[in-house]
PDB file of C-alpha atoms in Angstrom:
ATOM      1  CA  MET F1164      -0.351  -2.479  21.941  1.00 92.00           C
ATOM      2  CA  ILE F1165      -0.191  -1.606  17.993  1.00 98.00           C
ATOM      3  CA  ILE F1166       2.863   0.109  16.845  1.00 98.00           C
ATOM      4  CA  ASP F1167       4.238   1.802  13.839  1.00 98.00           C
ATOM      5  CA  ILE F1168       7.653   1.591  12.947  1.00 98.00           C
ATOM      6  CA  SER F1169       8.072   3.953  10.639  1.00 97.00           C
ATOM      7  CA  CYS F1170       5.981   7.041  11.028  1.00 97.00           C
ATOM      8  CA  TYR F1171       7.365  10.506   9.740  1.00 96.00           C
ATOM      9  CA  PRO F1172       5.723  13.316  11.120  1.00 96.00           C
ATOM     10  CA  THR F1173       6.971  17.217   9.990  1.00 94.00           C
ATOM     11  CA  ASP F1174       6.745  20.732  10.438  1.00 93.00           C
ATOM     12  CA  GLN F1175       7.185  21.610   6.622  1.00 88.00           C
ATOM     13  CA  VAL F1176       6.541  19.910   2.926  1.00 81.00           C
ATOM     14  CA  ASP F1177       8.659  16.878   2.689  1.00 78.00           C
ATOM     15  CA  LEU F1178      11.784  18.253   0.495  1.00 74.00           C
ATOM     16  CA  ALA F1179      12.309  15.315  -1.489  1.00 77.00           C
ATOM     17  CA  TRP F1180       8.818  14.223  -2.591  1.00 74.00           C
ATOM     18  CA  TRP F1181       6.853  17.363  -1.789  1.00 71.00           C
ATOM     19  CA  HIS F1182       3.687  16.373  -0.790  1.00 72.00           C
ATOM     20  CA  ASP F1183       0.521  17.960  -1.447  1.00 78.00           C
ATOM     21  CA  GLY F1184      -1.366  19.517   1.363  1.00 82.00           C
ATOM     22  CA  GLU F1185       0.042  20.765   4.656  1.00 88.00           C
ATOM     23  CA  PRO F1186       2.999  19.471   6.252  1.00 92.00           C
ATOM     24  CA  TYR F1187       1.790  16.137   7.838  1.00 93.00           C
ATOM     25  CA  THR F1188       2.311  17.424  11.888  1.00 96.00           C
ATOM     26  CA  ALA F1189       2.569  15.275  14.866  1.00 98.00           C
ATOM     27  CA  GLU F1190      -1.335  16.307  15.174  1.00 98.00           C
ATOM     28  CA  ARG F1191      -2.206  14.924  12.021  1.00 96.00           C
ATOM     29  CA  LEU F1192      -0.270  12.204  12.683  1.00 97.00           C
ATOM     30  CA  LEU F1193      -1.844  11.693  16.032  1.00 98.00           C
ATOM     31  CA  GLU F1194      -5.770  12.034  14.828  1.00 97.00           C
ATOM     32  CA  THR F1195      -4.511   9.228  12.192  1.00 97.00           C
ATOM     33  CA  MET F1196      -3.059   6.669  14.877  1.00 97.00           C
ATOM     34  CA  ASP F1197      -6.423   7.226  16.572  1.00 96.00           C
ATOM     35  CA  GLY F1198      -8.509   5.323  14.049  1.00 93.00           C
ATOM     36  CA  PRO F1199     -10.177   3.985  14.678  1.00 95.00           C
ATOM     37  CA  TYR F1200      -9.159   0.650  12.568  1.00 96.00           C
ATOM     38  CA  TRP F1201     -11.523  -2.391  12.619  1.00 95.00           C
ATOM     39  CA  VAL F1202      -9.078  -5.509  13.375  1.00 96.00           C
ATOM     40  CA  ASN F1203     -10.748  -8.536  13.363  1.00 95.00           C
ATOM     41  CA  GLY F1204     -13.830  -7.124  14.016  1.00 93.00           C
ATOM     42  CA  LYS F1205     -12.788  -4.922  16.874  1.00 95.00           C
ATOM     43  CA  PRO F1206     -11.847  -1.231  16.629  1.00 96.00           C
ATOM     44  CA  ARG F1207      -8.680  -0.922  17.915  1.00 97.00           C
ATOM     45  CA  ARG F1208      -5.801   2.408  17.206  1.00 97.00           C
ATOM     46  CA  ILE F1209      -2.764   2.738  16.979  1.00 97.00           C
ATOM     47  CA  ASP F1210      -0.963   2.937  20.170  1.00 97.00           C
ATOM     48  CA  LYS F1211       2.691   4.538  19.852  1.00 98.00           C
ATOM     49  CA  ALA F1212       4.489   5.223  16.426  1.00 98.00           C
ATOM     50  CA  PHE F1213       8.513   4.993  15.790  1.00 98.00           C
ATOM     51  CA  ILE F1214       9.211   8.733  14.434  1.00 98.00           C
ATOM     52  CA  GLN F1215      12.062  10.124  12.496  1.00 97.00           C
ATOM     53  CA  PRO F1216      12.352  13.432  10.012  1.00 95.00           C
ATOM     54  CA  PRO F1217      11.695  12.988   6.533  1.00 92.00           C
ATOM     55  CA  GLN F1218      14.299  11.565   4.874  1.00 88.00           C
ATOM     56  CA  GLY F1219      14.582  14.501   2.296  1.00 84.00           C
ATOM     57  CA  ASN F1220      14.548  17.105   5.119  1.00 87.00           C
ATOM     58  CA  THR F1221      18.233  14.914   6.091  1.00 88.00           C
ATOM     59  CA  ILE F1222      20.227  15.838   3.337  1.00 82.00           C
ATOM     60  CA  TYR F1223      23.274  17.018   3.776  1.00 62.00           C
ATOM     61  CA  THR F1224      22.389  20.273   1.891  1.00 56.00           C
ATOM     62  CA  TRP F1225      19.341  21.219   3.086  1.00 51.00           C
ATOM     63  CA  THR F1226      16.797  24.310   2.948  1.00 55.00           C
ATOM     64  CA  ASP F1227      19.178  27.109   4.134  1.00 55.00           C
ATOM     65  CA  GLY F1228      22.355  25.264   2.973  1.00 62.00           C
ATOM     66  CA  ASP F1229      24.249  26.920   5.367  1.00 69.00           C
ATOM     67  CA  LYS F1230      24.404  24.248   8.503  1.00 71.00           C
ATOM     68  CA  SER F1231      27.072  21.224   8.780  1.00 74.00           C
ATOM     69  CA  GLY F1232      27.661  18.712  11.338  1.00 86.00           C
ATOM     70  CA  ARG F1233      26.311  18.502  14.416  1.00 90.00           C
ATOM     71  CA  GLN F1234      24.090  21.335  13.860  1.00 90.00           C
ATOM     72  CA  SER F1235      22.654  20.142  10.320  1.00 90.00           C
ATOM     73  CA  ILE F1236      22.114  16.609  12.277  1.00 93.00           C
ATOM     74  CA  ASP F1237      20.203  18.675  15.478  1.00 94.00           C
ATOM     75  CA  ASP F1238      18.105  21.149  13.003  1.00 92.00           C
ATOM     76  CA  TYR F1239      17.230  18.129  11.113  1.00 93.00           C
ATOM     77  CA  MET F1240      16.169  15.904  14.185  1.00 96.00           C
ATOM     78  CA  ALA F1241      14.676  18.779  15.853  1.00 96.00           C
ATOM     79  CA  TYR F1242      11.076  18.245  15.249  1.00 97.00           C
ATOM     80  CA  THR F1243      11.150  14.493  15.966  1.00 98.00           C
ATOM     81  CA  LEU F1244      12.754  15.677  18.923  1.00 98.00           C
ATOM     82  CA  LYS F1245       9.868  18.080  20.056  1.00 98.00           C
ATOM     83  CA  CYS F1246       7.748  15.686  19.637  1.00 98.00           C
ATOM     84  CA  VAL F1247       8.789  12.728  21.473  1.00 98.00           C
ATOM     85  CA  GLN F1248       9.685  15.209  23.986  1.00 98.00           C
ATOM     86  CA  GLU F1249       5.584  16.422  23.861  1.00 98.00           C
ATOM     87  CA  HIS F1250       4.205  13.173  23.351  1.00 98.00           C
ATOM     88  CA  PRO F1251       5.841  10.496  25.170  1.00 98.00           C
ATOM     89  CA  ASP F1252       3.019   8.249  25.373  1.00 97.00           C
ATOM     90  CA  ARG F1253       2.783   7.806  21.608  1.00 98.00           C
ATOM     91  CA  PHE F1254       5.572   8.791  20.022  1.00 98.00           C
ATOM     92  CA  ILE F1255       9.366   7.088  20.241  1.00 98.00           C
ATOM     93  CA  GLY F1256      12.241   8.497  18.882  1.00 98.00           C
ATOM     94  CA  CYS F1257      13.944   7.073  15.758  1.00 98.00           C
ATOM     95  CA  PHE F1258      17.236   8.666  14.851  1.00 98.00           C
ATOM     96  CA  VAL F1259      18.162   8.940  11.252  1.00 98.00           C
ATOM     97  CA  TYR F1260      22.119   8.909  10.984  1.00 97.00           C
ATOM     98  CA  ASN F1261      23.338  10.878   7.965  1.00 95.00           C
ATOM     99  CA  PRO F1262      27.468  10.106   7.433  1.00 95.00           C
ATOM    100  CA  ARG F1263      27.589  13.157   5.228  1.00 91.00           C
ATOM    101  CA  CYS F1264      27.398  15.369   8.184  1.00 92.00           C
ATOM    102  CA  GLY F1265      30.617  13.558   9.518  1.00 93.00           C
ATOM    103  CA  VAL F1266      30.868  10.394  10.607  1.00 96.00           C
ATOM    104  CA  LYS F1267      32.356  10.759  14.444  1.00 96.00           C
ATOM    105  CA  ASN F1268      29.184  13.929  14.636  1.00 95.00           C
ATOM    106  CA  GLY F1269      26.407  11.369  13.573  1.00 96.00           C
ATOM    107  CA  VAL F1270      28.034   8.479  15.473  1.00 98.00           C
ATOM    108  CA  ASP F1271      28.313  10.776  18.598  1.00 97.00           C
ATOM    109  CA  ALA F1272      24.586  12.159  18.141  1.00 98.00           C
ATOM    110  CA  ILE F1273      23.311   8.513  18.454  1.00 98.00           C
ATOM    111  CA  GLU F1274      24.801   8.375  21.694  1.00 98.00           C
ATOM    112  CA  ARG F1275      23.128  11.722  22.700  1.00 98.00           C
ATOM    113  CA  TYR F1276      19.588  11.339  21.236  1.00 98.00           C
ATOM    114  CA  VAL F1277      20.067   6.922  22.768  1.00 98.00           C
ATOM    115  CA  LYS F1278      21.187   8.396  26.507  1.00 98.00           C
ATOM    116  CA  GLU F1279      19.750  11.959  26.799  1.00 98.00           C
ATOM    117  CA  HIS F1280      16.932  11.503  24.520  1.00 98.00           C
ATOM    118  CA  GLY F1281      15.376   7.956  25.147  1.00 98.00           C
ATOM    119  CA  PHE F1282      15.665   6.903  21.206  1.00 98.00           C
ATOM    120  CA  LYS F1283      15.204   3.576  21.071  1.00 98.00           C
ATOM    121  CA  MET F1284      16.020   2.814  17.137  1.00 98.00           C
ATOM    122  CA  VAL F1285      18.545   4.223  14.242  1.00 98.00           C
ATOM    123  CA  GLN F1286      17.323   4.435  10.570  1.00 98.00           C
ATOM    124  CA  MET F1287      20.094   4.209   7.706  1.00 98.00           C
ATOM    125  CA  GLN F1288      18.898   6.040   4.183  1.00 96.00           C
ATOM    126  CA  ALA F1289      21.582   4.982   1.872  1.00 96.00           C
ATOM    127  CA  ASN F1290      19.775   5.925  -1.181  1.00 93.00           C
ATOM    128  CA  MET F1291      19.187   9.203  -0.012  1.00 92.00           C
ATOM    129  CA  HIS F1292      22.315  10.217   1.497  1.00 94.00           C
ATOM    130  CA  ALA F1293      23.796   8.591  -1.667  1.00 93.00           C
ATOM    131  CA  TYR F1294      26.379   5.929  -0.556  1.00 96.00           C
ATOM    132  CA  ARG F1295      26.767   1.923  -0.919  1.00 96.00           C
ATOM    133  CA  PRO F1296      26.431   0.213   2.242  1.00 96.00           C
ATOM    134  CA  ASP F1297      28.982  -2.446   1.074  1.00 96.00           C
ATOM    135  CA  ARG F1298      31.464  -0.233   0.203  1.00 96.00           C
ATOM    136  CA  ALA F1299      31.201   2.756   2.451  1.00 97.00           C
ATOM    137  CA  LEU F1300      32.512   0.759   5.794  1.00 97.00           C
ATOM    138  CA  ASP F1301      34.599   3.266   7.303  1.00 97.00           C
ATOM    139  CA  TRP F1302      30.992   5.725   7.254  1.00 97.00           C
ATOM    140  CA  VAL F1303      29.092   2.197   8.344  1.00 98.00           C
ATOM    141  CA  ARG F1304      30.913   0.048  10.783  1.00 98.00           C
ATOM    142  CA  PRO F1305      31.169   3.188  12.851  1.00 98.00           C
ATOM    143  CA  ALA F1306      27.542   3.540  13.580  1.00 98.00           C
ATOM    144  CA  PHE F1307      27.270  -0.120  13.902  1.00 98.00           C
ATOM    145  CA  GLU F1308      29.449  -0.629  16.437  1.00 98.00           C
ATOM    146  CA  LYS F1309      27.876   2.203  18.591  1.00 98.00           C
ATOM    147  CA  CYS F1310      24.346   0.708  17.984  1.00 98.00           C
ATOM    148  CA  ALA F1311      26.263  -2.733  19.582  1.00 98.00           C
ATOM    149  CA  GLU F1312      27.185  -1.060  22.545  1.00 98.00           C
ATOM    150  CA  LEU F1313      23.912   1.124  23.098  1.00 98.00           C
ATOM    151  CA  GLY F1314      21.564  -1.982  22.071  1.00 98.00           C
ATOM    152  CA  VAL F1315      19.223  -0.365  19.789  1.00 98.00           C
ATOM    153  CA  PRO F1316      18.325  -2.180  16.459  1.00 98.00           C
ATOM    154  CA  VAL F1317      18.860  -0.201  13.662  1.00 98.00           C
ATOM    155  CA  LYS F1318      15.883   0.254  10.486  1.00 98.00           C
ATOM    156  CA  LEU F1319      17.366  -0.472   6.921  1.00 98.00           C
ATOM    157  CA  HIS F1320      15.669   1.656   4.137  1.00 97.00           C
ATOM    158  CA  THR F1321      15.220  -0.678   1.186  1.00 96.00           C
ATOM    159  CA  GLY F1322      14.085  -0.992  -2.362  1.00 94.00           C
ATOM    160  CA  ASP F1323      15.596   1.253  -4.283  1.00 90.00           C
ATOM    161  CA  GLY F1324      18.654   0.990  -6.240  1.00 89.00           C
ATOM    162  CA  PRO F1325      21.432   1.422  -6.609  1.00 93.00           C
ATOM    163  CA  TYR F1326      22.127   2.462  -2.927  1.00 95.00           C
ATOM    164  CA  SER F1327      19.215   0.200  -0.999  1.00 95.00           C
ATOM    165  CA  ILE F1328      18.904  -2.916  -2.540  1.00 96.00           C
ATOM    166  CA  PRO F1329      18.575  -5.777   0.360  1.00 97.00           C
ATOM    167  CA  THR F1330      21.793  -7.451   0.035  1.00 97.00           C
ATOM    168  CA  GLU F1331      23.985  -4.813   0.053  1.00 97.00           C
ATOM    169  CA  TRP F1332      23.530  -4.061   3.441  1.00 98.00           C
ATOM    170  CA  VAL F1333      24.142  -8.404   4.444  1.00 97.00           C
ATOM    171  CA  PRO F1334      28.288  -7.846   4.653  1.00 96.00           C
ATOM    172  CA  MET F1335      27.442  -5.527   7.672  1.00 97.00           C
ATOM    173  CA  ILE F1336      24.793  -7.380   8.920  1.00 98.00           C
ATOM    174  CA  LYS F1337      26.652 -10.905   9.443  1.00 98.00           C
ATOM    175  CA  ALA F1338      29.620  -8.690  10.795  1.00 98.00           C
ATOM    176  CA  PHE F1339      27.353  -7.364  13.759  1.00 98.00           C
ATOM    177  CA  PRO F1340      25.203 -10.391  15.125  1.00 98.00           C
ATOM    178  CA  SER F1341      24.677  -8.427  18.220  1.00 98.00           C
ATOM    179  CA  VAL F1342      22.379  -6.099  16.620  1.00 98.00           C
ATOM    180  CA  ASN F1343      19.051  -6.446  15.399  1.00 98.00           C
ATOM    181  CA  PHE F1344      18.421  -5.146  11.455  1.00 98.00           C
ATOM    182  CA  ILE F1345      14.725  -4.143  10.285  1.00 98.00           C
ATOM    183  CA  MET F1346      14.420  -4.291   6.682  1.00 98.00           C
ATOM    184  CA  ALA F1347      11.966  -1.323   5.998  1.00 97.00           C
ATOM    185  CA  HIS F1348       9.392  -1.622   3.354  1.00 96.00           C
ATOM    186  CA  PHE F1349      10.322  -5.188   2.770  1.00 96.00           C
ATOM    187  CA  GLY F1350      12.477  -3.940   0.142  1.00 95.00           C
ATOM    188  CA  VAL F1351      10.251  -3.141  -1.798  1.00 96.00           C
ATOM    189  CA  GLN F1352      10.211   1.198  -3.279  1.00 91.00           C
ATOM    190  CA  THR F1353      10.219   2.978  -6.000  1.00 82.00           C
ATOM    191  CA  GLY F1354      12.997   1.343  -7.228  1.00 76.00           C
ATOM    192  CA  GLY F1355      11.993  -2.328  -7.542  1.00 83.00           C
ATOM    193  CA  VAL F1356      10.675  -5.279  -6.279  1.00 93.00           C
ATOM    194  CA  TYR F1357      13.413  -6.897  -3.838  1.00 96.00           C
ATOM    195  CA  CYS F1358      10.653  -9.105  -0.937  1.00 96.00           C
ATOM    196  CA  PHE F1359      12.268 -11.875  -1.604  1.00 97.00           C
ATOM    197  CA  GLU F1360      16.098 -10.769  -0.466  1.00 97.00           C
ATOM    198  CA  PRO F1361      14.962  -9.757   3.034  1.00 98.00           C
ATOM    199  CA  PHE F1362      12.438 -12.514   3.302  1.00 98.00           C
ATOM    200  CA  GLN F1363      15.640 -14.953   2.110  1.00 98.00           C
ATOM    201  CA  TRP F1364      18.087 -13.128   4.624  1.00 98.00           C
ATOM    202  CA  ALA F1365      15.306 -13.210   7.262  1.00 98.00           C
ATOM    203  CA  GLN F1366      15.580 -16.754   7.479  1.00 98.00           C
ATOM    204  CA  GLU F1367      19.299 -17.485   7.385  1.00 97.00           C
ATOM    205  CA  LEU F1368      20.336 -14.313   9.819  1.00 98.00           C
ATOM    206  CA  PRO F1369      18.911 -14.279  13.765  1.00 98.00           C
ATOM    207  CA  ASN F1370      19.286 -10.903  13.224  1.00 98.00           C
ATOM    208  CA  VAL F1371      17.181  -9.792  10.550  1.00 98.00           C
ATOM    209  CA  PHE F1372      13.897  -8.756  10.406  1.00 98.00           C
ATOM    210  CA  CYS F1373      11.519  -7.677   7.563  1.00 98.00           C
ATOM    211  CA  GLU F1374       8.927  -4.717   8.142  1.00 98.00           C
ATOM    212  CA  SER F1375       5.560  -5.428   6.372  1.00 96.00           C
ATOM    213  CA  GLY F1376       4.725  -2.301   5.009  1.00 93.00           C
ATOM    214  CA  TRP F1377       4.599  -2.759   1.134  1.00 94.00           C
ATOM    215  CA  CYS F1378       5.200  -6.339   0.826  1.00 94.00           C
ATOM    216  CA  LEU F1379       2.636  -7.262  -1.702  1.00 92.00           C
ATOM    217  CA  GLN F1380      -0.108  -9.036  -0.292  1.00 91.00           C
ATOM    218  CA  SER F1381      -0.022 -12.510  -1.700  1.00 92.00           C
ATOM    219  CA  ARG F1382       3.671 -12.441  -1.184  1.00 95.00           C
ATOM    220  CA  ILE F1383       3.200 -11.575   2.733  1.00 95.00           C
ATOM    221  CA  VAL F1384       1.068 -14.669   3.341  1.00 96.00           C
ATOM    222  CA  GLU F1385       3.465 -17.114   1.312  1.00 96.00           C
ATOM    223  CA  PHE F1386       6.450 -15.359   3.617  1.00 97.00           C
ATOM    224  CA  ALA F1387       4.443 -15.653   6.885  1.00 97.00           C
ATOM    225  CA  LYS F1388       4.259 -19.311   6.416  1.00 96.00           C
ATOM    226  CA  VAL F1389       7.625 -19.719   5.994  1.00 97.00           C
ATOM    227  CA  LEU F1390       9.199 -17.113   9.214  1.00 98.00           C
ATOM    228  CA  HIS F1391       9.338 -17.194  12.742  1.00 97.00           C
ATOM    229  CA  PRO F1392       6.472 -15.531  14.330  1.00 97.00           C
ATOM    230  CA  SER F1393       8.801 -12.875  15.288  1.00 98.00           C
ATOM    231  CA  LYS F1394      10.258 -12.031  12.359  1.00 98.00           C
ATOM    232  CA  ILE F1395       7.656  -9.482  10.997  1.00 98.00           C
ATOM    233  CA  ILE F1396       7.109  -6.541  12.118  1.00 98.00           C
ATOM    234  CA  PHE F1397       4.337  -3.651  11.519  1.00 98.00           C
ATOM    235  CA  GLY F1398       5.088  -0.417   9.795  1.00 98.00           C
ATOM    236  CA  SER F1399       3.294   1.798   7.070  1.00 96.00           C
ATOM    237  CA  ASP F1400       5.209   4.187   5.781  1.00 95.00           C
ATOM    238  CA  THR F1401       3.205   7.246   6.695  1.00 94.00           C
ATOM    239  CA  PRO F1402       3.387   9.652   4.760  1.00 92.00           C
ATOM    240  CA  PRO F1403       2.611   9.224   2.013  1.00 88.00           C
ATOM    241  CA  ASN F1404       1.028   5.757   3.324  1.00 92.00           C
ATOM    242  CA  GLU F1405      -2.065   5.393   5.021  1.00 94.00           C
ATOM    243  CA  PRO F1406      -1.682   2.872   7.865  1.00 96.00           C
ATOM    244  CA  GLY F1407      -4.978   1.191   7.545  1.00 96.00           C
ATOM    245  CA  MET F1408      -4.259  -0.535   3.891  1.00 94.00           C
ATOM    246  CA  TRP F1409      -1.450  -1.947   5.680  1.00 96.00           C
ATOM    247  CA  LEU F1410      -2.857  -3.368   8.772  1.00 97.00           C
ATOM    248  CA  ARG F1411      -5.467  -5.047   6.894  1.00 96.00           C
ATOM    249  CA  LEU F1412      -2.263  -6.694   4.894  1.00 95.00           C
ATOM    250  CA  LEU F1413      -1.702  -8.100   8.363  1.00 97.00           C
ATOM    251  CA  GLU F1414      -5.260  -9.001   9.526  1.00 97.00           C
ATOM    252  CA  VAL F1415      -5.645 -10.959   6.116  1.00 96.00           C
ATOM    253  CA  LEU F1416      -3.720 -13.418   7.228  1.00 97.00           C
ATOM    254  CA  CYS F1417      -6.262 -14.726   9.846  1.00 97.00           C
ATOM    255  CA  THR F1418      -8.749 -15.590   7.074  1.00 95.00           C
ATOM    256  CA  ASN F1419      -8.875 -18.993   5.341  1.00 95.00           C
ATOM    257  CA  PRO F1420      -6.665 -20.024   2.857  1.00 94.00           C
ATOM    258  CA  PRO F1421      -5.577 -18.697  -0.053  1.00 91.00           C
ATOM    259  CA  GLN F1422      -5.684 -15.407   0.905  1.00 91.00           C
ATOM    260  CA  GLY F1423      -4.993 -15.675   4.388  1.00 95.00           C
ATOM    261  CA  LEU F1424      -3.562 -19.205   6.684  1.00 95.00           C
ATOM    262  CA  ASN F1425      -5.863 -19.148   9.354  1.00 97.00           C
ATOM    263  CA  LEU F1426      -3.405 -16.891  11.371  1.00 97.00           C
ATOM    264  CA  SER F1427      -4.409 -16.723  15.655  1.00 96.00           C
ATOM    265  CA  GLU F1428      -4.978 -13.239  16.804  1.00 96.00           C
ATOM    266  CA  ASP F1429      -1.857 -13.869  19.042  1.00 96.00           C
ATOM    267  CA  THR F1430       0.729 -14.031  16.495  1.00 97.00           C
ATOM    268  CA  LEU F1431      -1.229 -11.221  14.312  1.00 98.00           C
ATOM    269  CA  GLU F1432      -0.695  -9.491  18.170  1.00 98.00           C
ATOM    270  CA  ASP F1433       3.407 -10.412  17.585  1.00 98.00           C
ATOM    271  CA  TYR F1434       3.169  -9.041  13.931  1.00 98.00           C
ATOM    272  CA  LEU F1435       1.196  -5.702  15.023  1.00 98.00           C
ATOM    273  CA  GLY F1436       3.190  -4.715  17.999  1.00 98.00           C
ATOM    274  CA  ASN F1437       4.928  -7.182  20.377  1.00 98.00           C
ATOM    275  CA  ASN F1438       7.583  -7.958  18.442  1.00 98.00           C
ATOM    276  CA  ILE F1439       9.213  -4.548  18.164  1.00 98.00           C
ATOM    277  CA  ALA F1440       7.902  -3.857  21.968  1.00 98.00           C
ATOM    278  CA  ARG F1441      10.216  -7.062  23.070  1.00 98.00           C
ATOM    279  CA  MET F1442      13.294  -5.501  20.836  1.00 98.00           C
ATOM    280  CA  VAL F1443      13.545  -2.574  22.184  1.00 98.00           C
ATOM    281  CA  GLY F1444      11.998  -3.314  25.967  1.00 97.00           C
ATOM    282  CA  LEU F1445       8.450  -2.076  26.186  1.00 97.00           C
ATOM    283  CA  GLU F1446       5.557  -4.223  28.092  1.00 95.00           C
ATOM    284  CA  THR F1447       3.820  -6.667  25.373  1.00 96.00           C
ATOM    285  CA  SER F1448       0.397  -7.009  25.089  1.00 93.00           C
ATOM    286  CA  SER F1449      -2.494  -9.100  24.561  1.00 94.00           C
ATOM    287  CA  ALA F1450      -5.141  -8.856  21.364  1.00 94.00           C
ATOM    288  CA  PRO F1451      -8.948  -7.508  22.905  1.00 95.00           C
ATOM    289  CA  ARG F1452     -10.632 -10.518  23.405  1.00 93.00           C
ATOM    290  CA  SER F1453     -14.115  -9.376  23.312  1.00 94.00           C
ATOM    291  CA  PHE F1454     -15.702  -6.102  21.080  1.00 94.00           C
ATOM    292  CA  ASP F1455     -15.946  -4.421  24.293  1.00 94.00           C
ATOM    293  CA  GLU F1456     -12.525  -4.366  25.561  1.00 95.00           C
ATOM    294  CA  ALA F1457     -11.565  -3.189  22.456  1.00 95.00           C
ATOM    295  CA  CYS F1458     -13.599  -0.232  22.692  1.00 95.00           C
ATOM    296  CA  LYS F1459     -12.625  -0.171  26.350  1.00 94.00           C
ATOM    297  CA  ARG F1460      -9.365   0.419  25.632  1.00 93.00           C
ATOM    298  CA  LEU F1461     -10.143   2.860  22.964  1.00 92.00           C
ATOM    299  CA  GLY F1462     -11.495   4.577  25.529  1.00 91.00           C
ATOM    300  CA  ARG F1463     -14.984   5.072  23.566  1.00 91.00           C
ATOM    301  CA  GLN F1464     -17.844   3.281  22.770  1.00 91.00           C
ATOM    302  CA  LEU F1465     -18.609   2.584  19.251  1.00 90.00           C
ATOM    303  CA  ASP F1466     -21.701   0.320  17.709  1.00 91.00           C
ATOM    304  CA  PRO F1467     -20.304  -3.066  15.630  1.00 89.00           C
ATOM    305  CA  GLN F1468     -19.408  -3.332  12.011  1.00 81.00           C
ATOM    306  CA  PRO F1469     -21.935  -5.282  10.480  1.00 71.00           C
ATOM    307  CA  VAL F1470     -19.709  -8.698   9.171  1.00 64.00           C
ATOM    308  CA  ILE F1471     -19.430  -9.378   5.822  1.00 59.00           C
ATOM    309  CA  ASP F1472     -17.951 -13.336   5.330  1.00 61.00           C
ATOM    310  CA  LEU F1473     -15.784 -12.681   2.165  1.00 52.00           C
ATOM    311  CA  TYR F1474     -14.159 -15.506   2.478  1.00 50.00           C
TER     312      TYR F1474
END
């Protein structure tokens, strides 16, 4: 399977980024996921996606400004929950923790969404919610204690200053060695290119992993040479991104140096889905071994694409 850990369907315009066009609904996301995307000459789809609300829709004072506490949390999570319930075969829930809705409210919600709704990941967005991860310990520690108790990984928004520089999370990461932390966007966002920080921490700390999306293509080749194969996890940040370009970012690793590193299809499949599947207890799968097998898995017959050897 291909599993995307960063997708943001919504039934309203994103309140922070104000993307053009109509809201990027679950139906639009499913159409995007269905592709097909060509990976090593075989047609594929994104089989599953972890979904969460756009982070701009999770701020403390959003649209109506009247809700707070648990009510605010359940309101900003409502569409995500609806999508997960309607498409359990394609969507996996990721809960967004905003301590400004009340730490206890947020921690209780982590437990509720994991135990009652089957959510399998928690996301932290310190920049959007405006707190320093290395200083707001009374906000962060209780959430991580709950994640450790429940055994769910935590995805950390990284790449923006002043509050989402990857290293700011490290004191708490070290304090919770039983929690798996995924540094989203590989430390790259609008605020800077901190990609060497996730790379270096993933080497040093066994519970740090790197989401592939947003990383520079030349750097992903450099990092994949060094990192353990379990350390890179596919995520596209859709929208605003389009997942095909980030699938290509990993597919190119299977080509010859210097652009690639002759990565095996089995290791590529780990990056594309098996690494996160193992982390959250989903069944793993092998890459399709032939074009016909890929079409069979896709559920439709396609014509092969012409092969152009650029390497």
